[in-house]
Coordinates of C-alpha atoms and ligand atoms in Angstrom, one line a residue:
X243 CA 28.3 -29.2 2.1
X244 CA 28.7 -29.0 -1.5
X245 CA 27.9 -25.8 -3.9
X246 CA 24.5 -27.8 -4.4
X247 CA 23.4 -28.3 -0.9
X248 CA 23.9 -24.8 -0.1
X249 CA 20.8 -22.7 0.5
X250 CA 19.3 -20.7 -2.3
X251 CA 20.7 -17.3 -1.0
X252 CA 21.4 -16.1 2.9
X253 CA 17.9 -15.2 4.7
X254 CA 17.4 -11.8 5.4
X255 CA 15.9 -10.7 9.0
X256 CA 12.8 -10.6 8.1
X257 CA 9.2 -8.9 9.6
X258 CA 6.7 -11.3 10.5
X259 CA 3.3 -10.0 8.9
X260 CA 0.1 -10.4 11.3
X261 CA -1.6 -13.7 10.0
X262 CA -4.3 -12.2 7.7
X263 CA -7.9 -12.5 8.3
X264 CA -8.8 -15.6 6.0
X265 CA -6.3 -17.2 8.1
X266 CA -8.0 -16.3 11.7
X267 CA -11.3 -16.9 10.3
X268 CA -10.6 -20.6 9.1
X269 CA -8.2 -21.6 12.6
X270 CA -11.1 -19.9 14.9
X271 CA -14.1 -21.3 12.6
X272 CA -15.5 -17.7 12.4
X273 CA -17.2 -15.6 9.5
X274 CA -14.7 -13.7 8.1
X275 CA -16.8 -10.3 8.6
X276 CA -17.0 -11.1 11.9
X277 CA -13.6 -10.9 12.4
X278 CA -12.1 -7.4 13.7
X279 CA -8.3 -6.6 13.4
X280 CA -7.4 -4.7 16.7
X281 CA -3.9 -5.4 15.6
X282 CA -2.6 -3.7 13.0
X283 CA -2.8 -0.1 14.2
X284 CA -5.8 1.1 11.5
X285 CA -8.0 3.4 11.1
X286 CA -11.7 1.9 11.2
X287 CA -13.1 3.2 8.2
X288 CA -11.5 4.7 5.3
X289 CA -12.0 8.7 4.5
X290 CA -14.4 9.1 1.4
X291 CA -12.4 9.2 -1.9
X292 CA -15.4 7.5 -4.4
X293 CA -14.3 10.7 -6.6
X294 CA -10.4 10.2 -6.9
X295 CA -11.0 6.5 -7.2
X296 CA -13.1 7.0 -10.4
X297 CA -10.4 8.6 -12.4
X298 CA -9.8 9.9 -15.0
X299 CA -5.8 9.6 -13.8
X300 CA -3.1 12.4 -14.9
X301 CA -1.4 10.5 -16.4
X302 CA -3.3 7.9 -17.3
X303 CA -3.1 4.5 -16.0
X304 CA -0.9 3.4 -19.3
X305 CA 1.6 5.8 -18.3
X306 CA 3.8 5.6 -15.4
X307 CA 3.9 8.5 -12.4
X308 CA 5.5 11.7 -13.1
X309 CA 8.5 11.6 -11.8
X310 CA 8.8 14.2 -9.4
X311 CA 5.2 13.5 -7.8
X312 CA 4.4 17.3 -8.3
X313 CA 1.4 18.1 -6.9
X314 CA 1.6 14.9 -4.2
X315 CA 5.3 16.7 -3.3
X316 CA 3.1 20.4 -2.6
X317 CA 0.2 18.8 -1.1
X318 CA 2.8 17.1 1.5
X319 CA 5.1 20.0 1.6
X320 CA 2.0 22.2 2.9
X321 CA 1.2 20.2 4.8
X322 CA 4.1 19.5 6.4
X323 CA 5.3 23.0 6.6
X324 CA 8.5 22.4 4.4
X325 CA 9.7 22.9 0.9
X326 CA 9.2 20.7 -2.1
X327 CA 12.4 19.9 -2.1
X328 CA 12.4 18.4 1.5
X329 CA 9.9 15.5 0.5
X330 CA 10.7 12.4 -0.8
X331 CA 7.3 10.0 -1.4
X332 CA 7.6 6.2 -0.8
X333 CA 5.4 3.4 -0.8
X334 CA 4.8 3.5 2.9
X335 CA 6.5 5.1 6.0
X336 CA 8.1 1.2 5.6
X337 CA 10.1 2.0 2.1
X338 CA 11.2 5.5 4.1
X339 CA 12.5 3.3 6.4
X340 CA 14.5 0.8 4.2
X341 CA 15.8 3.6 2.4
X342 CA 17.1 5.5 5.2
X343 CA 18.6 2.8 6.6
X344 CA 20.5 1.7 3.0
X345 CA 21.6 5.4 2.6
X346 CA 23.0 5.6 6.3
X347 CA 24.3 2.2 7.0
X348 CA 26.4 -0.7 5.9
X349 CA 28.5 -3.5 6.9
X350 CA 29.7 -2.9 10.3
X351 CA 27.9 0.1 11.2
X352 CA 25.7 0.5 14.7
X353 CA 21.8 1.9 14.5
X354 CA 21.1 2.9 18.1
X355 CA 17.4 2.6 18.7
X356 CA 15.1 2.9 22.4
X357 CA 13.1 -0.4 22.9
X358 CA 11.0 -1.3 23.3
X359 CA 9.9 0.0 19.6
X360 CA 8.5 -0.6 16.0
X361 CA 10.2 -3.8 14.6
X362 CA 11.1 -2.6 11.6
X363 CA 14.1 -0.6 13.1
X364 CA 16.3 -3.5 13.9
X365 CA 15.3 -5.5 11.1
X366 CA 16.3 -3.1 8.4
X367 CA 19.8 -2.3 10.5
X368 CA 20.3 -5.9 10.1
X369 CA 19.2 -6.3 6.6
X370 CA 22.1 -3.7 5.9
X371 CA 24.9 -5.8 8.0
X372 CA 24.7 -3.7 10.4
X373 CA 23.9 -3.8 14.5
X374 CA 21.5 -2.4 16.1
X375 CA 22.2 -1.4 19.7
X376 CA 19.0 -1.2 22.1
X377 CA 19.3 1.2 24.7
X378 CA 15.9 0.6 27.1
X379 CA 13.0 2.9 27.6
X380 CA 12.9 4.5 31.3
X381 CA 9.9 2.2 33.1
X382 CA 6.1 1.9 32.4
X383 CA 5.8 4.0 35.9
X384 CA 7.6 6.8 34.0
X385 CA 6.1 6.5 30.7
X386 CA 8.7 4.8 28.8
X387 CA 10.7 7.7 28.8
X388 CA 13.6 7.8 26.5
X389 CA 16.8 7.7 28.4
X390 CA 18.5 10.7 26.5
X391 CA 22.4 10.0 27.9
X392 CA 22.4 6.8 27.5
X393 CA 21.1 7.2 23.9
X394 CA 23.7 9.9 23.4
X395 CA 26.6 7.8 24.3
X396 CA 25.2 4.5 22.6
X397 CA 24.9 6.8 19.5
X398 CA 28.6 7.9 19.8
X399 CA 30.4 6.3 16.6
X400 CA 26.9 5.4 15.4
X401 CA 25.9 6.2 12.0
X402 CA 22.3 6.4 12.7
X403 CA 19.9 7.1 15.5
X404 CA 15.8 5.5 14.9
X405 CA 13.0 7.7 17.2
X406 CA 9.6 6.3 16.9
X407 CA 7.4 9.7 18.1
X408 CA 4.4 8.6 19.9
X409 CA 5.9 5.3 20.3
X410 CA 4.9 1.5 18.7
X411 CA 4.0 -0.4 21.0
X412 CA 4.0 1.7 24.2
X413 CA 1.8 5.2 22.6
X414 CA 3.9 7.4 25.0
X415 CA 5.4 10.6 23.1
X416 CA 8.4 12.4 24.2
X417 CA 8.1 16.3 24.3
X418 CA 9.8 18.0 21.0
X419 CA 12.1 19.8 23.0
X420 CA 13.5 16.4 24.9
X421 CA 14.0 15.5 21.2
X422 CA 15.8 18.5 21.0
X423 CA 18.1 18.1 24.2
X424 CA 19.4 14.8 22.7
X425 CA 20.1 16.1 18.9
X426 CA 21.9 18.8 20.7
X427 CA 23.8 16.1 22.6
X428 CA 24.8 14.2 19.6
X429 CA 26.3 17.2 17.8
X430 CA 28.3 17.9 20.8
X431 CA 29.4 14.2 21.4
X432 CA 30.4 14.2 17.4
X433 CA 32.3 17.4 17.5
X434 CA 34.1 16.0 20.5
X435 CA 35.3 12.8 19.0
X436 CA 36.0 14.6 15.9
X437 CA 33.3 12.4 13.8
X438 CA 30.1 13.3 12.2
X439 CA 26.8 13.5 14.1
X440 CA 24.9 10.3 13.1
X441 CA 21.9 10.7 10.6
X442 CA 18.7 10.4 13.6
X443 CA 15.2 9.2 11.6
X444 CA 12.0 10.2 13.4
X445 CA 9.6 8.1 12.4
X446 CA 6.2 10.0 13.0
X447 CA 3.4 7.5 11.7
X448 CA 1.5 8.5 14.6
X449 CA 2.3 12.4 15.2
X450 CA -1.3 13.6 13.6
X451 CA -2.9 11.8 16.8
X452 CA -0.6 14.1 19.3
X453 CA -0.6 17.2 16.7
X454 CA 3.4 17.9 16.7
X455 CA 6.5 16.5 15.1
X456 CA 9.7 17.3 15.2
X457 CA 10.2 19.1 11.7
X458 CA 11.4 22.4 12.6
X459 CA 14.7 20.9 14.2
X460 CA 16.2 20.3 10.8
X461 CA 17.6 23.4 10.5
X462 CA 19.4 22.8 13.7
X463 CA 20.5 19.0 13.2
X464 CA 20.7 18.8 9.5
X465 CA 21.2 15.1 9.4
X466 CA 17.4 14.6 10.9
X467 CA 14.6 12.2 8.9
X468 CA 11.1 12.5 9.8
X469 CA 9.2 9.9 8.7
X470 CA 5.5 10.1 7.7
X471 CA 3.0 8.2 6.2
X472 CA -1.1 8.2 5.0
X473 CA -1.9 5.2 6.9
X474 CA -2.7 5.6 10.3
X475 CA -4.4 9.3 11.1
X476 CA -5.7 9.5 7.1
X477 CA -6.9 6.3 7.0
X478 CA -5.5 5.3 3.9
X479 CA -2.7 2.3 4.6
X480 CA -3.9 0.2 1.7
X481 CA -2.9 2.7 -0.5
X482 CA 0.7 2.4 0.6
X483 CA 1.8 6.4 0.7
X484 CA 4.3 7.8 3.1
X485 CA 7.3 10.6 3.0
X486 CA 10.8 11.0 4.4
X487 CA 10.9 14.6 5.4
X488 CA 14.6 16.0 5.2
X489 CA 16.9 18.8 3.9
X490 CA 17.7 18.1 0.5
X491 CA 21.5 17.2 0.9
X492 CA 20.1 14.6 3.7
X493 CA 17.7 13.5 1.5
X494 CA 19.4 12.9 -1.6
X495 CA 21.3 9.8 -0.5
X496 CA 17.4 7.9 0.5
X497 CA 16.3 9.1 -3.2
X498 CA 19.0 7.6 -5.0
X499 CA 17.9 3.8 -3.4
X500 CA 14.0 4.5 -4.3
X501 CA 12.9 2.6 -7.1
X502 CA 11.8 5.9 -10.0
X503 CA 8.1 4.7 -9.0
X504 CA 7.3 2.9 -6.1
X505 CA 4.2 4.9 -5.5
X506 CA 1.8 4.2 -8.0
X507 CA -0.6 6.6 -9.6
X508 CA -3.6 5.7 -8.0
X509 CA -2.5 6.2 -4.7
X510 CA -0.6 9.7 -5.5
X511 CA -3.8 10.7 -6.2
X512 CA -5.7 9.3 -3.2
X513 CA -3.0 10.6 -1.1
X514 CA -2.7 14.2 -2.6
X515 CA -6.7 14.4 -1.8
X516 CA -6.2 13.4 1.7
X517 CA -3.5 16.0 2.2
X518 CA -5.5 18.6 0.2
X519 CA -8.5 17.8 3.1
X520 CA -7.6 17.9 6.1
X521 CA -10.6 18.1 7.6
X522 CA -11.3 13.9 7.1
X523 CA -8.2 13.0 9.1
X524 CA -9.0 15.5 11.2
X525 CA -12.3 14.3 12.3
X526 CA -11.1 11.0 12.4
X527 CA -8.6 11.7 14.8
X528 CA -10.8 13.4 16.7
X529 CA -13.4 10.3 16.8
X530 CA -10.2 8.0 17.9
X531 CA -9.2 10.3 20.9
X532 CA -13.1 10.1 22.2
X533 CA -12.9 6.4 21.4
X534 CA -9.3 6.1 23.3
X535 CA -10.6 7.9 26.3
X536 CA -14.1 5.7 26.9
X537 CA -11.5 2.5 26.2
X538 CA -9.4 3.4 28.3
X539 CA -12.3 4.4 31.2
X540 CA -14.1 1.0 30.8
X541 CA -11.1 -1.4 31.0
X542 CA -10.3 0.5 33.8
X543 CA -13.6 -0.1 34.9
X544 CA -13.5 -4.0 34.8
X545 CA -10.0 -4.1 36.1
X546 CA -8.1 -4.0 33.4
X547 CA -4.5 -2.4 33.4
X548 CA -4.5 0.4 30.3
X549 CA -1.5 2.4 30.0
X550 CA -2.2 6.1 28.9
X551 CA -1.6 6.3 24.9
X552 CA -1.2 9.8 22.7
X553 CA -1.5 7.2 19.4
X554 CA -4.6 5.3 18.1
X555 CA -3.8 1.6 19.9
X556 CA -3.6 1.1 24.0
X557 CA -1.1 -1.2 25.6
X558 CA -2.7 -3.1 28.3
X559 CA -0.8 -5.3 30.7
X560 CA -1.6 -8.9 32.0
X561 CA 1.3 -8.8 34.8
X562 CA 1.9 -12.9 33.2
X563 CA 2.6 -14.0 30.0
X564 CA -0.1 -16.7 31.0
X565 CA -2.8 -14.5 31.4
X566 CA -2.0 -12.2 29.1
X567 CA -1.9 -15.4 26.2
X568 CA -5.4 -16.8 27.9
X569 CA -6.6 -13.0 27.3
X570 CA -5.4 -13.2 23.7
X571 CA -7.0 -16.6 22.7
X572 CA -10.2 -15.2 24.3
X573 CA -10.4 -12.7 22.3
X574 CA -9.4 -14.5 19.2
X575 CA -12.4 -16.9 19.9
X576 CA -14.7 -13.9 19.6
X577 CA -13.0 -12.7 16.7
X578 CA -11.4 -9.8 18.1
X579 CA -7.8 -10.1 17.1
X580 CA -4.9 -8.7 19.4
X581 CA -1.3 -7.9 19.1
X582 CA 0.7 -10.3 21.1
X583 CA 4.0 -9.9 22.1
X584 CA 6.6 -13.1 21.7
X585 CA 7.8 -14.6 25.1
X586 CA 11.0 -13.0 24.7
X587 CA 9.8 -9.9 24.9
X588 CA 10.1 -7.3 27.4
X589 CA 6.1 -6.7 27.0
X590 CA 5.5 -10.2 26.5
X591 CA 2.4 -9.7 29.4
X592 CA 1.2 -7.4 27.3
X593 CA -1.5 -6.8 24.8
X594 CA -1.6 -4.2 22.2
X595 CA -5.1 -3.1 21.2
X596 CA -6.2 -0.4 18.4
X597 CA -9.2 2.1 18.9
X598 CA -11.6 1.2 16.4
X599 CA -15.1 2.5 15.5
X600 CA -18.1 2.6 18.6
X601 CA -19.4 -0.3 17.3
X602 CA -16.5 -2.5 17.4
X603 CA -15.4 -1.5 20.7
X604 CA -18.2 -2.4 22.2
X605 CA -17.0 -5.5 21.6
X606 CA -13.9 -5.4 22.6
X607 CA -15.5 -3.9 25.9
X608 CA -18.0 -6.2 26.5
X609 CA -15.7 -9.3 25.7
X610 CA -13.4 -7.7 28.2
X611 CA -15.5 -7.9 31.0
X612 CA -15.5 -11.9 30.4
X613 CA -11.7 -12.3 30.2
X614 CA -9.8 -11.9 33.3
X615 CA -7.0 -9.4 33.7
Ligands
LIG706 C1 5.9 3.2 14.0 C2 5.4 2.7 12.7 N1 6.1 3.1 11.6 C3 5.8 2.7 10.3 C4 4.7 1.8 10.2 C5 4.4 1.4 8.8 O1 3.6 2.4 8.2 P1 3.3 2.3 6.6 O2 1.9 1.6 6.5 O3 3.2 3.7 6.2 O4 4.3 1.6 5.9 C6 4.0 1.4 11.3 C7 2.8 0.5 11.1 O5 2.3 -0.1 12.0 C8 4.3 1.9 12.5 O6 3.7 1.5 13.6

């Protein structure tokens, strides 16, 4: 090939976005408010925040965010139960994510992760040059455990550990002090082979719906991230707020790769409302947990195979990929959109479905009792 038939640059591993809802309305020949996105993990409605969203802006909208975030940096810190200085806002729980893994990994390096998981874990290892080793989740039967030894000697060598807590796509949780018994494991591997412990990010998008997080253990393995963002439990993911929650020394490497304001002014100030009121993701959550459990009851019901979820979405298995794809277009022809799985996946006769509002999963229920399982 010559210097001119070379491609443009070399193509990143890439996510692969959800098609969006113009897209599913035109292939399915639907109304486009008809269409309801059980895929992407969202809360139904957002919280009320008419009087944020009407300004008037410190600073204003000419100027760009203070640099620091003050007041979205105490907000979080309170409500996090750490110092200023241990929070880092990013545009998105994703940005935490890319950052951490360009402060902690390069060419040649190994992220140890427990899949099945979030996406985003492998692809930003890879982004960075660098492998990402998947040590598999215990079985469904016992909750998709994770296997703590192996993940203790995959991680040995490894320069970061990724934790998803409740975890994408399976909504099982780990207790806090199983988290624990593998930190502890991976400081006493490191001291052993005479390296240092890998950096471990806990990415808690979920944790508001199980009400823990792994925080306090910071001060015992100092090279811990937890992740958190204002999309899921708060309702806001359009405003594109989230944190990476360290000690400052951990936390300083991830700064210096954050653009000075990837968080724009607008949604600091959404954001630092919803932290400053609790009580709206609060409620919220609460309406999800009622709405998980009569979801859960009702494809039980009809014969449906549910699998017990601490985070707003339910994974439901088909036992074939057949059924579970014929279940998928089903749906799609009513306009209720699921997460599928590709065929290469180890839930690939799966479906992944979010809790939504009453309404909307009445739906999903009714249509449910059409489709066979
Ligand atoms: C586990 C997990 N982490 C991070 C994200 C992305 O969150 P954000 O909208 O804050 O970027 C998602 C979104 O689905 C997720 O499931």
């Amino acid at each position: 090939m010559s210097p001119a038939d070379q491609p443009a640059g070399p193509t990143a591993p890439t996510y692969v976005w959800e098609p969006t809802t113009d897209f599913l309305a035109a292939k399915y020949g639907l109304p486009r408010e008809s269409l309801v996105r059980f895929d992407v993990n969202t809360s139904p409605l957002p919280p009320d925040l008419r009087d944020v969203l009407t300004g008037p802006f410190d600073p204003p909208l000419s100027e760009y965010p203070p640099s620091d975030y003050a007041g979205l940096v105490a907000a979080a810190a309170e409500s996090y139960g750490v110092a200023p200085d241990e929070i880092l806002p990013t545009a998105g729980a994703d940005e935490a994510l890319d950052l951490t893994a360009r402060a902690f990994l390069r060419e040649g390096s190994v992220a140890v992760g427990a899949v099945p998981t979030y996406a985003m874990y492998g692809i930003v290892t890879e982004q960075r040059g660098a492998r990402f080793r998947a040590v598999s989740r215990r079985e469904a039967d016992e909750g998709f455990g994770l296997d703590i030894p192996a993940m203790a000697e995959a991680a040995r060598g490894a320069d970061l550990v990724w934790l998803c807590e409740p975890n994408n796509p399976t909504g099982t949780a780990e207790p806090p002090e199983r988290i624990g018994e593998l930190l502890d494991r991976l400081a006493a591997n490191a001291a052993r082979d005479g390296l240092a412990a890998p950096a471990v990010a806990v990415d808690e998008a979920y944790a508001e719906f199980v009400g823990s997080s792994v925080v306090a253990l910071r001060g015992r393995y100092p090279r811990l991230v937890v992740i958190r963002t204002l999309s899921k439990a708060h309702a806001l993911a359009g405003a594109r707020v989230g944190f990476a929650v360290a000690q400052p020394e951990t936390l300083a490497p991830i700064l210096s790769f954050r653009a000075p304001a990837s968080v724009s002014t607008v949604s600091a100030a959404l954001a630092t409302a919803a932290l400053r009121r609790p009580e709206l993701a609060a409620a919220n959550v609460a309406r999800i947990a009622e709405q998980r459990a009569r979801l859960i009851g009702e494809m039980t019901r009809i014969g449906w195979r549910p699998y017990p979820s601490r985070a707003n979405f339910i994974l439901v298995r088909f036992g074939s990929v057949k059924i579970a794809a014929a279940a998928a277009e089903a749906l799609l022809r009513r306009g209720l959109v699921p997460r599928t799985f590709g065929l290469d996946h180890p839930l690939a006769d799966c479906l992944r479905l979010t809790v939504r509002s009453a309404r909307e999963n009445d739906r999903l229920i009714r249509a449910a009792m059409e489709i066979p399982a």
